[in-house]
Short mmCIF file of C-alpha atoms in Angstrom, two decimals:
data_model
loop_
_atom_site.label_atom_id
_atom_site.label_comp_id
_atom_site.label_asym_id
_atom_site.label_seq_id
_atom_site.Cartn_x
_atom_site.Cartn_y
_atom_site.Cartn_z
CA MET A 23 -20.95 -15.02 -5.46
CA HIS A 24 -23.30 -15.07 -2.44
CA LYS A 25 -20.88 -17.34 -0.62
CA SER A 26 -18.07 -14.83 -1.27
CA LEU A 27 -20.26 -11.98 0.17
CA ASN A 28 -21.11 -13.96 3.26
CA MET A 29 -17.44 -14.71 3.83
CA THR A 30 -16.61 -10.97 3.27
CA LEU A 31 -19.22 -9.96 5.85
CA LEU A 32 -17.82 -12.47 8.41
CA LEU A 33 -14.28 -11.23 7.87
CA THR A 34 -15.40 -7.61 8.15
CA ILE A 35 -17.01 -8.44 11.50
CA ILE A 36 -13.81 -10.10 12.67
CA PHE A 37 -11.84 -7.10 11.53
CA PHE A 38 -13.86 -4.76 13.73
CA TYR A 39 -13.79 -7.23 16.59
CA LEU A 40 -9.95 -7.44 16.40
CA SER A 41 -9.79 -3.65 16.37
CA GLY A 42 -10.03 -3.45 20.11
CA CYS A 43 -8.03 -1.05 22.18
CA SER A 44 -4.31 -0.86 22.47
CA HIS A 45 -2.29 0.54 25.26
CA SER A 46 1.20 1.74 26.10
CA SER A 47 2.91 1.92 29.45
CA GLY A 48 6.39 2.30 30.86
CA THR A 49 8.95 4.68 29.50
CA VAL A 50 10.50 5.46 26.04
CA ILE A 51 13.94 5.26 27.54
CA PRO A 52 15.51 1.76 26.88
CA GLU A 53 16.80 -0.17 29.82
CA GLU A 54 20.31 -0.30 28.48
CA TRP A 55 20.55 3.51 28.81
CA SER A 56 19.99 3.36 32.57
CA GLY A 57 22.57 5.25 34.54
CA GLN A 58 23.43 7.52 31.59
CA GLY A 59 22.37 11.07 32.29
CA ASN A 60 22.49 13.04 29.04
CA ILE A 61 19.10 11.98 27.79
CA HIS A 62 16.50 14.27 26.13
CA ILE A 63 12.95 13.28 25.43
CA TYR A 64 10.78 14.99 22.85
CA LYS A 65 7.12 14.56 21.85
CA VAL A 66 6.93 13.55 18.18
CA TYR A 67 3.67 13.75 16.16
CA GLY A 68 2.94 11.72 13.01
CA MET A 69 4.39 8.34 13.77
CA ASP A 70 1.66 5.71 13.20
CA CYS A 71 3.44 2.28 13.44
CA PRO A 72 6.65 0.73 14.65
CA GLY A 73 7.98 1.06 11.09
CA CYS A 74 8.25 4.78 11.73
CA HIS A 75 10.86 4.37 14.46
CA GLY A 76 13.73 3.73 12.14
CA GLY A 77 13.15 6.90 10.03
CA VAL A 78 13.32 9.28 12.99
CA GLU A 79 16.02 7.36 14.82
CA LYS A 80 18.28 7.32 11.69
CA GLN A 81 17.97 11.13 11.27
CA LEU A 82 18.76 11.81 14.91
CA VAL A 83 21.75 9.43 15.07
CA ASP A 84 23.25 11.15 12.07
CA LEU A 85 23.55 14.39 14.18
CA ASP A 86 26.94 15.14 15.55
CA GLY A 87 26.83 14.61 19.24
CA VAL A 88 24.09 12.02 19.35
CA GLN A 89 25.07 8.60 20.57
CA ALA A 90 21.67 6.87 20.17
CA ALA A 91 17.96 7.49 19.64
CA HIS A 92 14.99 5.37 20.60
CA ALA A 93 11.46 6.22 19.31
CA ASP A 94 8.06 4.89 20.44
CA TRP A 95 5.13 5.55 18.13
CA SER A 96 2.48 4.56 20.66
CA ARG A 97 3.80 7.01 23.23
CA LYS A 98 4.54 9.59 20.52
CA GLN A 99 7.96 10.17 22.02
CA VAL A 100 11.68 9.90 21.07
CA ALA A 101 14.47 9.56 23.58
CA ILE A 102 17.87 10.92 22.50
CA LEU A 103 21.07 9.92 24.25
CA LEU A 104 23.79 12.47 23.78
CA LEU A 105 27.50 11.76 23.97
CA THR A 106 29.03 12.61 27.30
CA ASP A 107 29.69 16.35 27.80
CA ARG A 108 28.07 17.16 24.46
CA GLU A 109 25.06 19.29 23.62
CA VAL A 110 23.05 19.44 20.38
CA ALA A 111 21.09 22.52 19.52
CA GLU A 112 17.43 22.07 19.80
CA ASP A 113 16.92 23.45 16.34
CA GLU A 114 19.10 20.69 14.88
CA ILE A 115 17.06 18.02 16.72
CA ARG A 116 13.80 19.47 15.52
CA ALA A 117 15.03 19.74 11.95
CA ALA A 118 16.14 16.08 12.07
CA ILE A 119 12.66 14.96 13.24
CA GLU A 120 11.09 17.01 10.43
CA ARG A 121 13.41 15.31 7.84
CA ALA A 122 11.75 12.10 8.93
CA ASN A 123 8.37 13.70 8.02
CA PHE A 124 7.22 14.06 11.59
CA THR A 125 6.51 17.08 13.68
CA PRO A 126 8.49 17.71 16.93
CA GLY A 127 6.44 18.65 19.99
CA GLU A 128 7.63 19.93 23.27
CA ARG A 129 10.77 18.71 25.04
CA ILE A 130 9.54 16.74 28.11
CA GLN A 131 12.97 15.86 29.64
CA MET B 19 -26.88 -12.76 -13.20
CA LYS B 20 -28.09 -9.22 -13.80
CA LYS B 21 -29.92 -9.12 -10.45
CA THR B 22 -26.76 -10.42 -8.70
CA ILE B 23 -24.83 -7.55 -10.25
CA ILE B 24 -27.42 -5.00 -9.11
CA ASP B 25 -27.40 -6.45 -5.58
CA ASN B 26 -23.66 -6.31 -5.56
CA LEU B 27 -23.71 -2.69 -6.73
CA ASN B 28 -26.07 -1.81 -3.90
CA ILE B 29 -23.80 -3.45 -1.41
CA MET B 30 -20.82 -1.65 -2.88
CA ARG B 31 -22.55 1.60 -2.76
CA SER B 32 -23.38 1.15 0.97
CA LEU B 33 -19.76 0.17 1.70
CA LEU B 34 -18.40 3.13 -0.12
CA ILE B 35 -20.71 5.46 1.76
CA LEU B 36 -19.78 3.71 5.03
CA MET B 37 -15.99 3.97 4.33
CA SER B 38 -16.28 7.65 3.21
CA MET B 39 -18.09 8.45 6.44
CA ILE B 40 -15.41 6.80 8.50
CA THR B 41 -12.57 8.72 6.87
CA LEU B 42 -11.02 9.76 3.71
CA ALA B 43 -7.53 8.38 3.62
CA PRO B 44 -5.23 5.30 3.43
CA ALA B 45 -1.82 4.34 4.87
CA GLY B 46 -2.47 1.06 6.37
CA GLY B 47 -2.83 -0.56 3.03
CA ILE B 48 -1.37 -3.83 1.78
CA SER B 49 -2.38 -3.98 -1.93
CA VAL B 50 -3.28 -0.26 -1.75
CA ASP B 51 0.03 1.46 -2.02
CA ALA B 52 -0.82 3.93 0.63
CA GLY B 53 0.98 6.27 2.89
CA LEU B 54 3.07 9.29 2.28
CA THR B 55 6.75 9.74 1.51
CA PRO B 56 9.15 8.02 3.94
CA ALA B 57 12.04 9.84 5.75
CA GLN B 58 14.84 11.33 3.77
CA ASN B 59 17.66 8.85 2.91
CA ARG B 60 15.49 5.89 3.96
CA TRP B 61 15.35 2.78 1.74
CA MET B 62 12.44 0.35 1.55
CA VAL B 63 12.60 -3.11 -0.05
CA ARG B 64 9.21 -4.76 -0.71
CA TYR B 65 8.51 -8.16 -2.04
CA GLN B 66 5.00 -9.48 -2.71
CA VAL B 67 3.54 -12.56 -4.23
CA ARG B 68 0.01 -12.44 -5.69
CA HIS B 69 -1.92 -15.51 -6.73
CA ILE B 70 -4.40 -14.64 -9.34
CA LYS B 71 -6.97 -17.09 -10.81
CA ARG B 72 -9.36 -16.54 -13.62
CA SER B 73 -11.79 -19.13 -15.10
CA HIS B 74 -14.70 -19.93 -17.40
CA GLU B 75 -16.69 -21.97 -14.89
CA ASN B 76 -19.68 -22.33 -17.23
CA MET B 77 -17.61 -23.90 -20.02
CA ASN B 78 -17.22 -27.55 -20.41
CA PRO B 79 -14.52 -28.44 -19.85
CA GLU B 80 -13.73 -25.56 -17.50
CA SER B 81 -10.96 -23.21 -18.58
CA VAL B 82 -8.64 -21.96 -15.91
CA MET B 83 -5.69 -19.53 -15.86
CA GLN B 84 -3.55 -19.15 -12.72
CA THR B 85 -0.84 -16.60 -12.39
CA ASP B 86 1.75 -16.15 -9.57
CA MET B 87 3.06 -12.56 -9.73
CA HIS B 88 6.25 -11.87 -7.82
CA MET B 89 6.91 -8.16 -7.39
CA LEU B 90 10.13 -6.62 -6.13
CA ASN B 91 9.90 -2.96 -5.26
CA LEU B 92 12.79 -0.69 -4.13
CA ALA B 93 12.04 2.78 -2.85
CA TYR B 94 14.32 5.57 -1.64
CA GLY B 95 13.56 8.81 0.17
CA LEU B 96 15.45 11.33 -2.03
CA ARG B 97 14.16 14.16 0.13
CA ALA B 98 11.66 14.22 2.97
CA ASP B 99 8.94 15.10 0.42
CA LEU B 100 10.14 13.06 -2.56
CA THR B 101 10.40 9.32 -2.96
CA ILE B 102 11.59 7.42 -6.08
CA MET B 103 10.67 3.86 -6.65
CA ILE B 104 11.46 1.01 -9.10
CA MET B 105 9.37 -2.08 -9.46
CA GLN B 106 10.02 -5.28 -11.38
CA SER B 107 7.70 -8.29 -11.62
CA TRP B 108 8.27 -11.86 -12.51
CA MET B 109 5.33 -14.02 -13.57
CA ASP B 110 4.64 -17.69 -13.52
CA ARG B 111 1.40 -18.73 -15.46
CA GLU B 112 -0.36 -21.99 -15.85
CA SER B 113 -3.44 -22.30 -18.07
CA ASP B 114 -5.83 -25.09 -18.99
CA MET B 115 -7.97 -23.94 -21.93
CA MET B 116 -10.37 -26.56 -23.25
CA ASN B 117 -8.00 -29.32 -22.04
CA MET B 118 -4.94 -27.69 -23.60
CA GLN B 119 -2.46 -27.04 -20.91
CA SER B 120 0.35 -24.44 -21.18
CA GLU B 121 2.92 -22.80 -18.86
CA PHE B 122 4.71 -19.52 -19.25
CA SER B 123 7.22 -17.79 -17.06
CA GLY B 124 9.01 -14.48 -17.52
CA MET B 125 9.65 -10.95 -16.55
CA GLY B 126 6.91 -8.34 -16.48
CA ASP B 127 7.26 -4.69 -17.51
CA LEU B 128 9.56 -2.32 -15.54
CA ASN B 129 7.84 0.44 -13.50
CA LEU B 130 9.55 3.65 -12.48
CA MET B 131 7.66 5.70 -9.93
CA ALA B 132 7.98 9.07 -8.09
CA LYS B 133 5.87 10.16 -5.14
CA TYR B 134 5.78 13.81 -4.08
CA ARG B 135 4.27 14.98 -0.80
CA LEU B 136 1.91 17.87 -1.44
CA TYR B 137 0.70 18.32 2.13
CA ARG B 138 1.15 16.84 5.53
CA HIS B 139 -0.14 17.95 8.83
CA ASN B 140 0.80 16.07 12.06
CA SER B 141 -0.97 16.78 15.36
CA SER B 142 -1.13 14.96 18.69
CA THR B 143 -4.14 12.93 17.61
CA ASN B 144 -4.20 12.79 13.84
CA THR B 145 -2.21 13.09 10.63
CA LEU B 146 -3.53 14.26 7.27
CA GLY B 147 -1.46 14.09 4.13
CA LEU B 148 -1.76 14.30 0.40
CA ALA B 149 0.81 13.05 -2.11
CA THR B 150 0.93 12.81 -5.88
CA THR B 151 2.51 10.06 -7.88
CA LEU B 152 3.68 9.41 -11.47
CA CYS B 153 4.31 5.94 -12.70
CA LEU B 154 6.06 5.20 -16.05
CA THR B 155 5.80 1.71 -17.37
CA ALA B 156 8.39 0.61 -19.87
CA PRO B 157 7.55 -2.38 -22.16
CA THR B 158 10.62 -4.41 -21.11
CA GLY B 159 8.79 -7.64 -20.09
CA GLU B 160 8.75 -10.86 -21.95
CA ASP B 161 5.83 -12.17 -24.03
CA PRO B 162 3.06 -12.74 -22.91
CA PHE B 163 3.64 -10.55 -19.80
CA THR B 164 4.51 -7.30 -21.51
CA SER B 165 2.07 -4.58 -22.40
CA ASP B 166 4.11 -3.79 -25.56
CA TYR B 167 3.66 -0.08 -25.03
CA TRP B 168 4.85 2.76 -22.80
CA SER B 169 2.25 4.00 -20.37
CA LEU B 170 2.05 6.80 -17.76
CA ALA B 171 -0.12 6.79 -14.72
CA PRO B 172 -0.54 9.89 -12.61
CA GLY B 173 -2.25 9.45 -9.29
CA PHE B 174 -3.00 10.81 -5.85
CA TYR B 175 -2.67 9.41 -2.36
CA LEU B 176 -4.69 10.64 0.64
CA SER B 177 -3.75 9.56 4.08
CA TYR B 178 -5.49 10.04 7.39
CA ARG B 179 -4.43 8.72 10.82
CA LEU B 180 -6.64 9.09 13.93
CA ASN B 181 -4.98 7.69 16.99
CA ASN B 182 -4.33 4.10 15.99
CA TRP B 183 -6.69 4.05 13.01
CA ALA B 184 -5.32 4.46 9.52
CA LEU B 185 -7.34 5.32 6.48
CA ASP B 186 -5.82 5.66 3.06
CA ALA B 187 -7.20 6.23 -0.40
CA SER B 188 -5.48 6.31 -3.71
CA THR B 189 -6.55 6.84 -7.31
CA ASN B 190 -4.73 6.75 -10.65
CA TYR B 191 -5.41 6.83 -14.30
CA ARG B 192 -3.24 5.00 -16.78
CA PHE B 193 -2.67 6.52 -20.24
CA GLN B 194 -1.59 3.75 -22.68
CA ASP B 195 0.39 3.82 -25.88
CA LEU B 196 2.07 7.05 -25.21
CA LEU B 197 4.93 6.90 -27.76
CA ASP B 198 3.50 4.72 -30.47
CA GLU B 199 2.01 6.04 -33.70
CA LYS B 200 -1.60 5.03 -33.85
CA PRO B 201 -3.57 4.13 -37.07
CA ASP B 202 -6.66 5.91 -37.88
CA GLY B 203 -9.64 4.58 -35.99
CA PHE B 204 -7.47 3.24 -33.16
CA ARG B 205 -8.92 3.67 -29.68
CA SER B 206 -6.46 3.68 -26.81
CA GLY B 207 -7.26 1.56 -23.77
CA TYR B 208 -7.05 2.93 -20.27
CA GLU B 209 -7.35 1.93 -16.66
CA PHE B 210 -8.81 3.98 -13.80
CA SER B 211 -8.54 2.65 -10.29
CA LEU B 212 -9.77 3.94 -6.89
CA SER B 213 -8.72 2.23 -3.76
CA SER B 214 -9.14 2.55 -0.03
CA ALA B 215 -7.76 0.84 3.05
CA LEU B 216 -8.81 0.99 6.66
CA ALA B 217 -6.50 -0.42 9.28
CA ARG B 218 -6.16 -0.39 13.08
CA GLN B 219 -2.74 -0.78 14.74
CA LEU B 220 -2.81 -3.04 17.81
CA VAL B 221 0.24 -2.68 20.04
CA LEU B 222 1.74 -6.03 21.00
CA GLY B 223 4.08 -6.14 24.02
CA THR B 224 5.27 -3.17 26.00
CA ASP B 225 8.29 -1.94 24.04
CA GLY B 226 6.22 -0.43 21.22
CA ARG B 227 8.27 -2.40 18.59
CA THR B 228 5.64 -4.79 17.53
CA ALA B 229 2.13 -4.22 16.17
CA LEU B 230 -0.56 -6.28 14.50
CA ALA B 231 -2.97 -4.51 12.15
CA PRO B 232 -6.26 -5.96 10.75
CA VAL B 233 -6.70 -4.26 7.35
CA LEU B 234 -9.79 -3.96 5.22
CA GLU B 235 -9.43 -2.75 1.71
CA LEU B 236 -11.84 -1.84 -0.99
CA THR B 237 -10.50 -1.44 -4.45
CA GLY B 238 -12.18 -0.78 -7.80
CA SER B 239 -10.95 -0.47 -11.39
CA VAL B 240 -12.46 0.30 -14.73
CA SER B 241 -10.37 -0.63 -17.74
CA ARG B 242 -10.51 -1.19 -21.44
CA ASN B 243 -8.12 -2.77 -23.83
CA ASP B 244 -6.82 -1.01 -26.93
CA GLN B 245 -9.10 -1.23 -29.89
CA MET B 246 -7.63 -1.65 -33.31
CA PRO B 247 -9.36 -0.26 -36.40
CA GLY B 248 -12.09 -2.59 -37.65
CA GLN B 249 -12.08 -4.55 -34.33
CA ALA B 250 -15.36 -5.07 -32.56
CA GLU B 251 -16.07 -2.44 -29.98
CA GLN B 252 -14.44 -3.26 -26.71
CA ASN B 253 -16.43 -2.99 -23.50
CA ASN B 254 -15.08 -1.72 -20.22
CA GLU B 255 -14.10 -4.24 -17.60
CA VAL B 256 -15.26 -3.29 -14.12
CA LEU B 257 -13.83 -5.03 -11.08
CA MET B 258 -14.33 -4.46 -7.38
CA LEU B 259 -12.51 -6.30 -4.68
CA LEU B 260 -13.14 -6.37 -0.97
CA SER B 261 -9.97 -7.49 0.90
CA PRO B 262 -9.55 -8.33 4.50
CA GLY B 263 -5.95 -8.87 5.62
CA LEU B 264 -3.41 -8.71 8.41
CA LYS B 265 -0.20 -6.86 8.76
CA TRP B 266 2.40 -7.65 11.42
CA THR B 267 5.15 -5.11 12.10
CA TYR B 268 8.28 -5.69 14.10
CA SER B 269 10.45 -2.65 14.02
CA SER B 270 11.45 -2.14 10.37
CA LEU B 271 10.04 -5.41 9.18
CA ILE B 272 6.49 -5.82 7.96
CA LEU B 273 4.86 -9.02 7.00
CA GLU B 274 1.42 -8.89 5.25
CA PHE B 275 -1.32 -11.18 4.16
CA LEU B 276 -4.46 -10.35 2.17
CA VAL B 277 -7.36 -12.11 0.52
CA GLN B 278 -8.97 -10.13 -2.35
CA ILE B 279 -12.58 -11.16 -2.89
CA PRO B 280 -14.30 -10.03 -6.05
CA ILE B 281 -17.67 -8.57 -5.10
CA LEU B 282 -18.47 -7.03 -8.50
CA GLN B 283 -17.21 -7.97 -11.87
CA ASP B 284 -18.73 -6.66 -15.11
CA LEU B 285 -16.57 -8.19 -17.85
CA PRO B 286 -16.55 -7.99 -21.59
CA GLU B 287 -18.26 -10.98 -23.28
CA GLY B 288 -16.05 -14.05 -23.35
CA SER B 289 -13.61 -12.78 -20.57
CA MET B 290 -12.75 -15.14 -17.81
CA GLU B 291 -14.17 -14.45 -14.35
CA HIS B 292 -11.95 -13.43 -11.45
CA SER B 293 -11.74 -15.77 -8.47
CA PRO B 294 -10.64 -14.81 -5.01
CA ARG B 295 -6.91 -13.83 -4.94
CA GLY B 296 -4.24 -14.25 -2.36
CA LEU B 297 -1.40 -11.92 -1.51
CA VAL B 298 1.63 -12.45 0.82
CA GLY B 299 4.24 -9.79 1.21
CA MET B 300 7.23 -8.56 3.11
CA ARG B 301 8.67 -5.06 3.58
CA TYR B 302 11.89 -4.03 5.06
CA MET B 303 13.02 -0.47 5.71
CA PHE B 304 16.56 0.65 6.49
#
């Protein structure tokens, strides 16, 4: 039993050591979107891992007029590529983000 | 032995206080089914294998029972605040009791679950949420892996995120023998569990699609088997596990690994002791 406890203590220390800092840099807009102008970027609150991306992207892509969406949980942003010459009401975008259980923040682009 | 249990209880108490000071919630869990409801119309498939070993080390010859539990879980976001789940397990058990070997394989009971989000608040730095769950277990499994009765387990999940830290807690209470007529003097068994998980997401790469999360879980349960009339009084079984693990996420795919170390076990007389357990799992969301 003591051996187990010692191992547990060691693993706990490793856990906190591994829990160093993480960072994010660059932009939420994917490279393949370069040159395409109709892009909106929103702040999104509540995403906590890469697994959250699919949920919000799926809701946004289902909107009429949205060609693609790309979320980044570490930047707390989602980029939305609209079809050429199309606009999507901001309310619709916000409602889609909420259906993914997240909270839309300000539009930053 | 008694002193060891008291020592372990003191350590457990300290850890519980420490964890409650750090936070209140879960969501980075692996064995702790943490987190809130997923997005509307989103599916999640989860497969886990748990290796469980119990033994009588003090007996001569030693008695050992090893079980591999394969669990397949399918969840669907019916609404943003309501998730339904179905879970089926398949077991493979080998035992060696006093030099008598035996092997059993078969299906476990079917579990139907629903999770309803009661509260969720997202801000730029943290997320706090509360969900309630109800799990119905149907006795559809094969002998000896079925419980032979219907049971219902209501529970709660609390989830807290602070920057890249995740803290989750869950609790549930299982009511056994819901539908069966019980003879006079029958005492229903029960199971109460309280679990917590602390995790930290580490971003790998620059595209934000990959993350590695060290996870530390603390789980505890108190349970008692059914007691038939005239049967000797059953004691509670108390089990606490401290579980370090790792979770690797790439987009919608999650791979997870956990070692569950028993740090406290107060068992009814004659019960086999729990050894450290292993857990390997995979989740995919679409």
